[in-house]
Coordinates of N, CA, C and O in Angstrom, one line a residue:
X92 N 125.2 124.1 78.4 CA 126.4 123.3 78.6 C 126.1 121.9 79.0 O 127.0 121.2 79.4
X93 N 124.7 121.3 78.7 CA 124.4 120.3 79.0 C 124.4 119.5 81.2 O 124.0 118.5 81.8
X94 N 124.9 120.3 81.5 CA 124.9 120.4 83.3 C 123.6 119.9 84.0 O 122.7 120.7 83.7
X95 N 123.3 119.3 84.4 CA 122.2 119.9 85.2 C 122.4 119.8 86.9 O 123.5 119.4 87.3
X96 N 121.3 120.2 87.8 CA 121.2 120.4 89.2 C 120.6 119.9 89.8 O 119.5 120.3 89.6
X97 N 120.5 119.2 90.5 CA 119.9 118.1 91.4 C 120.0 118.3 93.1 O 120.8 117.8 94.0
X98 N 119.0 119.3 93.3 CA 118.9 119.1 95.3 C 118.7 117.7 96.3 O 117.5 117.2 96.2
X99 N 119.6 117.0 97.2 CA 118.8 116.3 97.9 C 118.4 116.3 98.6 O 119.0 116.8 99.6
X100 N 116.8 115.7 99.0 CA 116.2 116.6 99.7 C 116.0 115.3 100.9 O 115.6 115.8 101.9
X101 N 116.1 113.8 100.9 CA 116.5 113.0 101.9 C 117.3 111.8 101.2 O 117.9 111.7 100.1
X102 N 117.2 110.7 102.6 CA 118.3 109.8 102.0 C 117.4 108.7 102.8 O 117.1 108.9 104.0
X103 N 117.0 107.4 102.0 CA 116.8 106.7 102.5 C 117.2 105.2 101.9 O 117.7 105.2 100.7
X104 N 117.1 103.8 102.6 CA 117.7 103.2 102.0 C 116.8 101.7 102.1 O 116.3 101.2 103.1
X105 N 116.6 101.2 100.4 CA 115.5 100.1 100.0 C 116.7 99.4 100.0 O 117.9 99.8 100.0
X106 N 116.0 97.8 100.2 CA 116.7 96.8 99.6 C 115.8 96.1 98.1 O 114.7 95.7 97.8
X107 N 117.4 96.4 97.6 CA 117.0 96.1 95.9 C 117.9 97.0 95.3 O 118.9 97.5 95.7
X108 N 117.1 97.1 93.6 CA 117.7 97.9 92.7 C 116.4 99.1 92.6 O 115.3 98.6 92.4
X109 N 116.4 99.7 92.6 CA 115.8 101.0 91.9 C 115.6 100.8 90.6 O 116.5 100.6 89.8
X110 N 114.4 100.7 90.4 CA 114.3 100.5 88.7 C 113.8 102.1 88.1 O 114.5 102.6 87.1
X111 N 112.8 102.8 88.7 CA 112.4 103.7 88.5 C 111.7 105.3 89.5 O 110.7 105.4 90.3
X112 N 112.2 106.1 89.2 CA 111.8 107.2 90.5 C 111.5 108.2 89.3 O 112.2 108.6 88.4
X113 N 109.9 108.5 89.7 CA 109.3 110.0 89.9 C 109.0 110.6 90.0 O 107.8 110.6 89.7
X114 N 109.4 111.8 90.7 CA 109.2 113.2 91.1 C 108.0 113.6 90.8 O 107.9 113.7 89.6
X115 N 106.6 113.8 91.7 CA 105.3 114.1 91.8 C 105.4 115.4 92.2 O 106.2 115.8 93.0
X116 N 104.2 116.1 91.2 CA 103.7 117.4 91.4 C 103.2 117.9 92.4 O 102.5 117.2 93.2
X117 N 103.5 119.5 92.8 CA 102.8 119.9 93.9 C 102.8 119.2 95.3 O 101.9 118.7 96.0
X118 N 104.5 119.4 95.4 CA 105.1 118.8 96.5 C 104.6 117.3 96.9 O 104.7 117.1 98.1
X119 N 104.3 116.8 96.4 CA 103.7 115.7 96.6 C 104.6 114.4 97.0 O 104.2 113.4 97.6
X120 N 106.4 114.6 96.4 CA 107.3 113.6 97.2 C 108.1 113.2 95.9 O 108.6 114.0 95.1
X121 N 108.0 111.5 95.8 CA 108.6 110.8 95.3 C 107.8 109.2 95.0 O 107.1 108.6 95.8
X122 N 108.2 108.8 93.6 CA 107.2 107.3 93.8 C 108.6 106.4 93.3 O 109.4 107.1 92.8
X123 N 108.8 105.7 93.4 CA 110.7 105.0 93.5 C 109.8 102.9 93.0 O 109.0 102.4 93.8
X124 N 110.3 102.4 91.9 CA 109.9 101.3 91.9 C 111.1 100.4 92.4 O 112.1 101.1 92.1
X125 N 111.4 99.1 93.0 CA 112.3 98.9 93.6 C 112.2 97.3 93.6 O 111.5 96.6 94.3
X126 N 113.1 96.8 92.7 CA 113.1 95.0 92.8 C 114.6 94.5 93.6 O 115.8 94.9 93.9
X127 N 113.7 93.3 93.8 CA 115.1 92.7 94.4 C 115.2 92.0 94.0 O 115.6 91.1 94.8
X128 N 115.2 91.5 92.7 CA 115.6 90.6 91.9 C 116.4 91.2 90.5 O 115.6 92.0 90.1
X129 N 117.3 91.1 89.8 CA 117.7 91.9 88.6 C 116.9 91.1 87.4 O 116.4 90.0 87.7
X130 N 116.8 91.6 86.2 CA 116.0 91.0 85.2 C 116.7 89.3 84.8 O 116.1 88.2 84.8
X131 N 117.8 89.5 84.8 CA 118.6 88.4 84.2 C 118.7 87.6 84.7 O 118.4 86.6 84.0
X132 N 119.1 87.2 86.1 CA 119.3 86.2 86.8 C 119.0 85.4 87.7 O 119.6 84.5 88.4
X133 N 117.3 86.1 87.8 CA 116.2 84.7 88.3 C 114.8 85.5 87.6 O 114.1 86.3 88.3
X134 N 114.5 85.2 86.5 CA 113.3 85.9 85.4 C 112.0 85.3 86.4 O 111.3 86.2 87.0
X135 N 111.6 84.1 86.6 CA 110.8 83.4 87.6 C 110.8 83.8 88.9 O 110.1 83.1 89.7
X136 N 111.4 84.6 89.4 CA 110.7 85.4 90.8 C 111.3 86.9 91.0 O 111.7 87.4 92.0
X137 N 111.1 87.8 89.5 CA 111.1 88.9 89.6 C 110.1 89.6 90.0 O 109.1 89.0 90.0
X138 N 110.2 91.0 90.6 CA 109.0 91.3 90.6 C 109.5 92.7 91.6 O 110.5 92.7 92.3
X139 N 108.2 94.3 91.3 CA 108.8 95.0 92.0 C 108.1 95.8 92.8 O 106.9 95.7 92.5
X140 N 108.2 96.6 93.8 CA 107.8 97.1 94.5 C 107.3 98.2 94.6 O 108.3 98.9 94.6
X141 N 106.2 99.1 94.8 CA 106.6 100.7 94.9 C 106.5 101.6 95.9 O 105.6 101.3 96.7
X142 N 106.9 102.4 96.1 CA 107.2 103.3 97.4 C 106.5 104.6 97.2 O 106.1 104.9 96.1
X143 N 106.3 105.2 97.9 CA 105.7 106.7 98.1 C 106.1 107.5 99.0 O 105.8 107.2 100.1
X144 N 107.0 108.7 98.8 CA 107.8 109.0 100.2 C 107.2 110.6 99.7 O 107.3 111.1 98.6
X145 N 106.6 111.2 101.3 CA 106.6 112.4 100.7 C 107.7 113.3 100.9 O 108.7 112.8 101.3
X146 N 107.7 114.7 100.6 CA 109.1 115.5 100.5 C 110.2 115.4 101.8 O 111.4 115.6 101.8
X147 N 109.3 115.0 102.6 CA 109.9 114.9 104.3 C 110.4 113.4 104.3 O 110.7 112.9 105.4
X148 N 110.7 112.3 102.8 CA 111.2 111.1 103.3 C 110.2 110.4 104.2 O 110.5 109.6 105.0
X149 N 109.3 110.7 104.1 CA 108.2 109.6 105.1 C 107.5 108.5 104.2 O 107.5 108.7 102.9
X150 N 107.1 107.6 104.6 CA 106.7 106.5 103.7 C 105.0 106.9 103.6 O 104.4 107.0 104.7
X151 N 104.4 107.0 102.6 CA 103.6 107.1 102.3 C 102.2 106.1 101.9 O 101.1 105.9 102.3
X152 N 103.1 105.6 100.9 CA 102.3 103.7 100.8 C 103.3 103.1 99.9 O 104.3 103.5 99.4
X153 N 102.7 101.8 99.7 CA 103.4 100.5 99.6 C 102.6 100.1 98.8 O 101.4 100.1 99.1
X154 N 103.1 99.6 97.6 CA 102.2 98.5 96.5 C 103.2 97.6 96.1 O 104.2 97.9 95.6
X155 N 102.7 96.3 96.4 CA 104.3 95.1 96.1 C 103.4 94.7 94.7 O 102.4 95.0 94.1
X156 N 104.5 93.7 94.7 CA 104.0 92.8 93.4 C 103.6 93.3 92.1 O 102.8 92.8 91.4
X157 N 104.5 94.7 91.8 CA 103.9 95.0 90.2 C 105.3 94.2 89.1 O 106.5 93.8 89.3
X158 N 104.4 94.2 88.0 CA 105.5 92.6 87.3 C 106.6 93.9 86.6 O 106.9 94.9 87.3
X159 N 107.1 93.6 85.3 CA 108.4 94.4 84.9 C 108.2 95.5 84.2 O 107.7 95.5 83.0
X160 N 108.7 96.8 85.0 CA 108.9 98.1 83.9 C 109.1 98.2 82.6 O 109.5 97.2 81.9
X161 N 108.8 99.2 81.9 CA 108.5 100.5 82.8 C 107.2 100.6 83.2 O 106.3 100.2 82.6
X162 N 107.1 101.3 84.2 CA 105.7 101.7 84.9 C 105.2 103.1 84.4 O 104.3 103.6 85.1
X163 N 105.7 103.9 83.0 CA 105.8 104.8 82.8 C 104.7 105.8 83.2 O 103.8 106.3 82.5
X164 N 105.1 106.0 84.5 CA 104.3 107.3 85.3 C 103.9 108.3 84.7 O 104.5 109.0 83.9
X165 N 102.2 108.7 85.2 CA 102.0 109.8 84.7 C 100.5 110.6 85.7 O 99.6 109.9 86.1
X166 N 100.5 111.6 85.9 CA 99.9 112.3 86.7 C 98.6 113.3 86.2 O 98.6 114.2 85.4
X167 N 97.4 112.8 87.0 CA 96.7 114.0 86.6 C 95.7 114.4 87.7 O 95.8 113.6 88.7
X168 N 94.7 115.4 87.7 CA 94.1 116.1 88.6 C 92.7 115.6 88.5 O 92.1 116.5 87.9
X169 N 91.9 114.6 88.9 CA 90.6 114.6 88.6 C 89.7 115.4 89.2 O 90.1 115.8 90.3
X170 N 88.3 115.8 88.8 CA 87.3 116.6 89.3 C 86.1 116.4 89.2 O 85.6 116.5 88.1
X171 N 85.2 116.1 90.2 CA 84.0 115.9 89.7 C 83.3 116.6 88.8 O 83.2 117.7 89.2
X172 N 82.8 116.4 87.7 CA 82.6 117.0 86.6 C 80.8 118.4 87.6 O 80.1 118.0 88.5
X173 N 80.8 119.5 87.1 CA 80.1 120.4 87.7 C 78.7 119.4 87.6 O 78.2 119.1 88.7
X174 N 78.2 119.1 86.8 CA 76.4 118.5 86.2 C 76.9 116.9 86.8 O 77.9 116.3 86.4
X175 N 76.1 116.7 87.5 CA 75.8 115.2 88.2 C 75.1 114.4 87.2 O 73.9 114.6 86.8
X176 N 75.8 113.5 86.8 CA 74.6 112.3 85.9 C 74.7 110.9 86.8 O 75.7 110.6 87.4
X177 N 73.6 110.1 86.9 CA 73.7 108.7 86.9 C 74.7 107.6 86.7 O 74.8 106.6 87.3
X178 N 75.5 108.2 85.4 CA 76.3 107.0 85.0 C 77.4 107.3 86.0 O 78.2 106.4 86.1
X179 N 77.7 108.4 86.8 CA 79.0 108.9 87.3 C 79.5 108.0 89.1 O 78.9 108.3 90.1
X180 N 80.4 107.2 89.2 CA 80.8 106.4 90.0 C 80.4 106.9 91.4 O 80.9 107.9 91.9
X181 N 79.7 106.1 92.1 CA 79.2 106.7 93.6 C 80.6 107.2 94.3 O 80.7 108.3 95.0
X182 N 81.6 106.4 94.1 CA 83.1 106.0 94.8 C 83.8 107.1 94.4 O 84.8 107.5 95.0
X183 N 83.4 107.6 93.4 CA 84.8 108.3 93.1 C 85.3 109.9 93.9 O 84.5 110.8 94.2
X184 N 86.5 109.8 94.0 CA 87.5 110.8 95.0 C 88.1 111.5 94.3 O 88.6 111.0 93.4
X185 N 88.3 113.2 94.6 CA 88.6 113.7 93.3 C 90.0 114.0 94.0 O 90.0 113.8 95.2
X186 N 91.5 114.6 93.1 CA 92.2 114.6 93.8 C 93.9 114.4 92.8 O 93.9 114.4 91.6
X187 N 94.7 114.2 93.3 CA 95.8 114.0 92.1 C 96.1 112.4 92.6 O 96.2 111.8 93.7
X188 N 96.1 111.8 91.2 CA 96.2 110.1 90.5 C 97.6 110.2 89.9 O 98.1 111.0 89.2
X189 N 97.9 108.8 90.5 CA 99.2 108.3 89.3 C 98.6 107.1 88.9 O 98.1 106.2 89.5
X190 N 98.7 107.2 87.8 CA 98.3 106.0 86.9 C 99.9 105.7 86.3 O 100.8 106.4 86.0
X191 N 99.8 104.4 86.2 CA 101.0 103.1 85.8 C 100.3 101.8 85.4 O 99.3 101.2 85.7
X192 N 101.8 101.5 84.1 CA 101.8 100.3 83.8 C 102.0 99.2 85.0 O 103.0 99.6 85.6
X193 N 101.2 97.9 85.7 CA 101.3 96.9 86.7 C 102.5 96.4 86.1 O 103.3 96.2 87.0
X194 N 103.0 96.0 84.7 CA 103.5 95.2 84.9 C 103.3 93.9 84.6 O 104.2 93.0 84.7
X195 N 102.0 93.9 84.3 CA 101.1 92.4 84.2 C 100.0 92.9 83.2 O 99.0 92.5 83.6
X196 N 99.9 93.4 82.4 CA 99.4 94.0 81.4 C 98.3 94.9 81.2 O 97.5 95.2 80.3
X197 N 98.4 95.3 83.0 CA 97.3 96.6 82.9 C 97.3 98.1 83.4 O 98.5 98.5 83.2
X198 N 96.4 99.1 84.0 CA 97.1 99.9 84.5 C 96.3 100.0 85.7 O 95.2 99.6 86.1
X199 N 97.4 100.8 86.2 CA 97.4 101.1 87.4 C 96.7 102.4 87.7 O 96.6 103.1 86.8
X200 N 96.2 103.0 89.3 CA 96.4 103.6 89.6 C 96.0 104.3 91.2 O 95.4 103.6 92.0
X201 N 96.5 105.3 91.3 CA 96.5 105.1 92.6 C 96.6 106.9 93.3 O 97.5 107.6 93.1
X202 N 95.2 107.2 94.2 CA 94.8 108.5 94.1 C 96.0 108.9 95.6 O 96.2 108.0 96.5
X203 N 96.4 109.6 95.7 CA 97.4 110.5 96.6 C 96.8 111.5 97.4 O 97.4 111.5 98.5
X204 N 95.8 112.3 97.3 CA 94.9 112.7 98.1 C 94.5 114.4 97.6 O 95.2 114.6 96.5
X205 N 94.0 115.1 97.8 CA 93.2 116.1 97.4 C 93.8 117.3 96.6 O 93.1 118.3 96.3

């Protein structure tokens, strides 16, 4: 019937426009991009924000300054691979990543935790 259902599960309130909100896996929350400037009518000091709220509405983290959407979100699970080689990053954290367009012509990303 074309319908759909939407629970809300908090309410909180940015200043700006919402440009983009998505729903992260494995309860993980919400990622919400948020400018306070509209595209049209100051191009020279747009710019937007992003939020991380987990399912309880708590603020999670904060990334300012990514330039203009879409950030077209997307999620995955990394793992240290089982066989250890040399070439493999001292740093790296295994865990669920959102990776996004900045905005400024590169990508993003940004690990959420285990």
């Amino acid at each position: 019937d074309g319908s759909s259902f939407y629970e809300k599960i908090f309410e909180k309130t940015l200043s700006g426009f919402v440009n983009e909100a998505f729903v992260l896996p494995d309860d993980c929350g919400i990622v919400l991009t948020v400018s306070l400037f509209d595209n049209y009518r100051r191009p020279g000091f747009y710019r937007q924000d992003l939020y991380w709220f987990d399912k309880f509405g708590h603020l999670k983290g904060f990334l300012p300054l990514l330039g203009r959407g879409p950030q077209s979100f997307c999620t995955a699970v990394l793992d240290r691979p089982r066989e250890s080689s040399k070439s493999f990053p001292v740093d790296f954290q295994e865990g669920l990543h959102v990776f996004f367009a900045d905005g400024h012509g590169g990508i993003a990303c940004v690990r959420l935790g285990h």
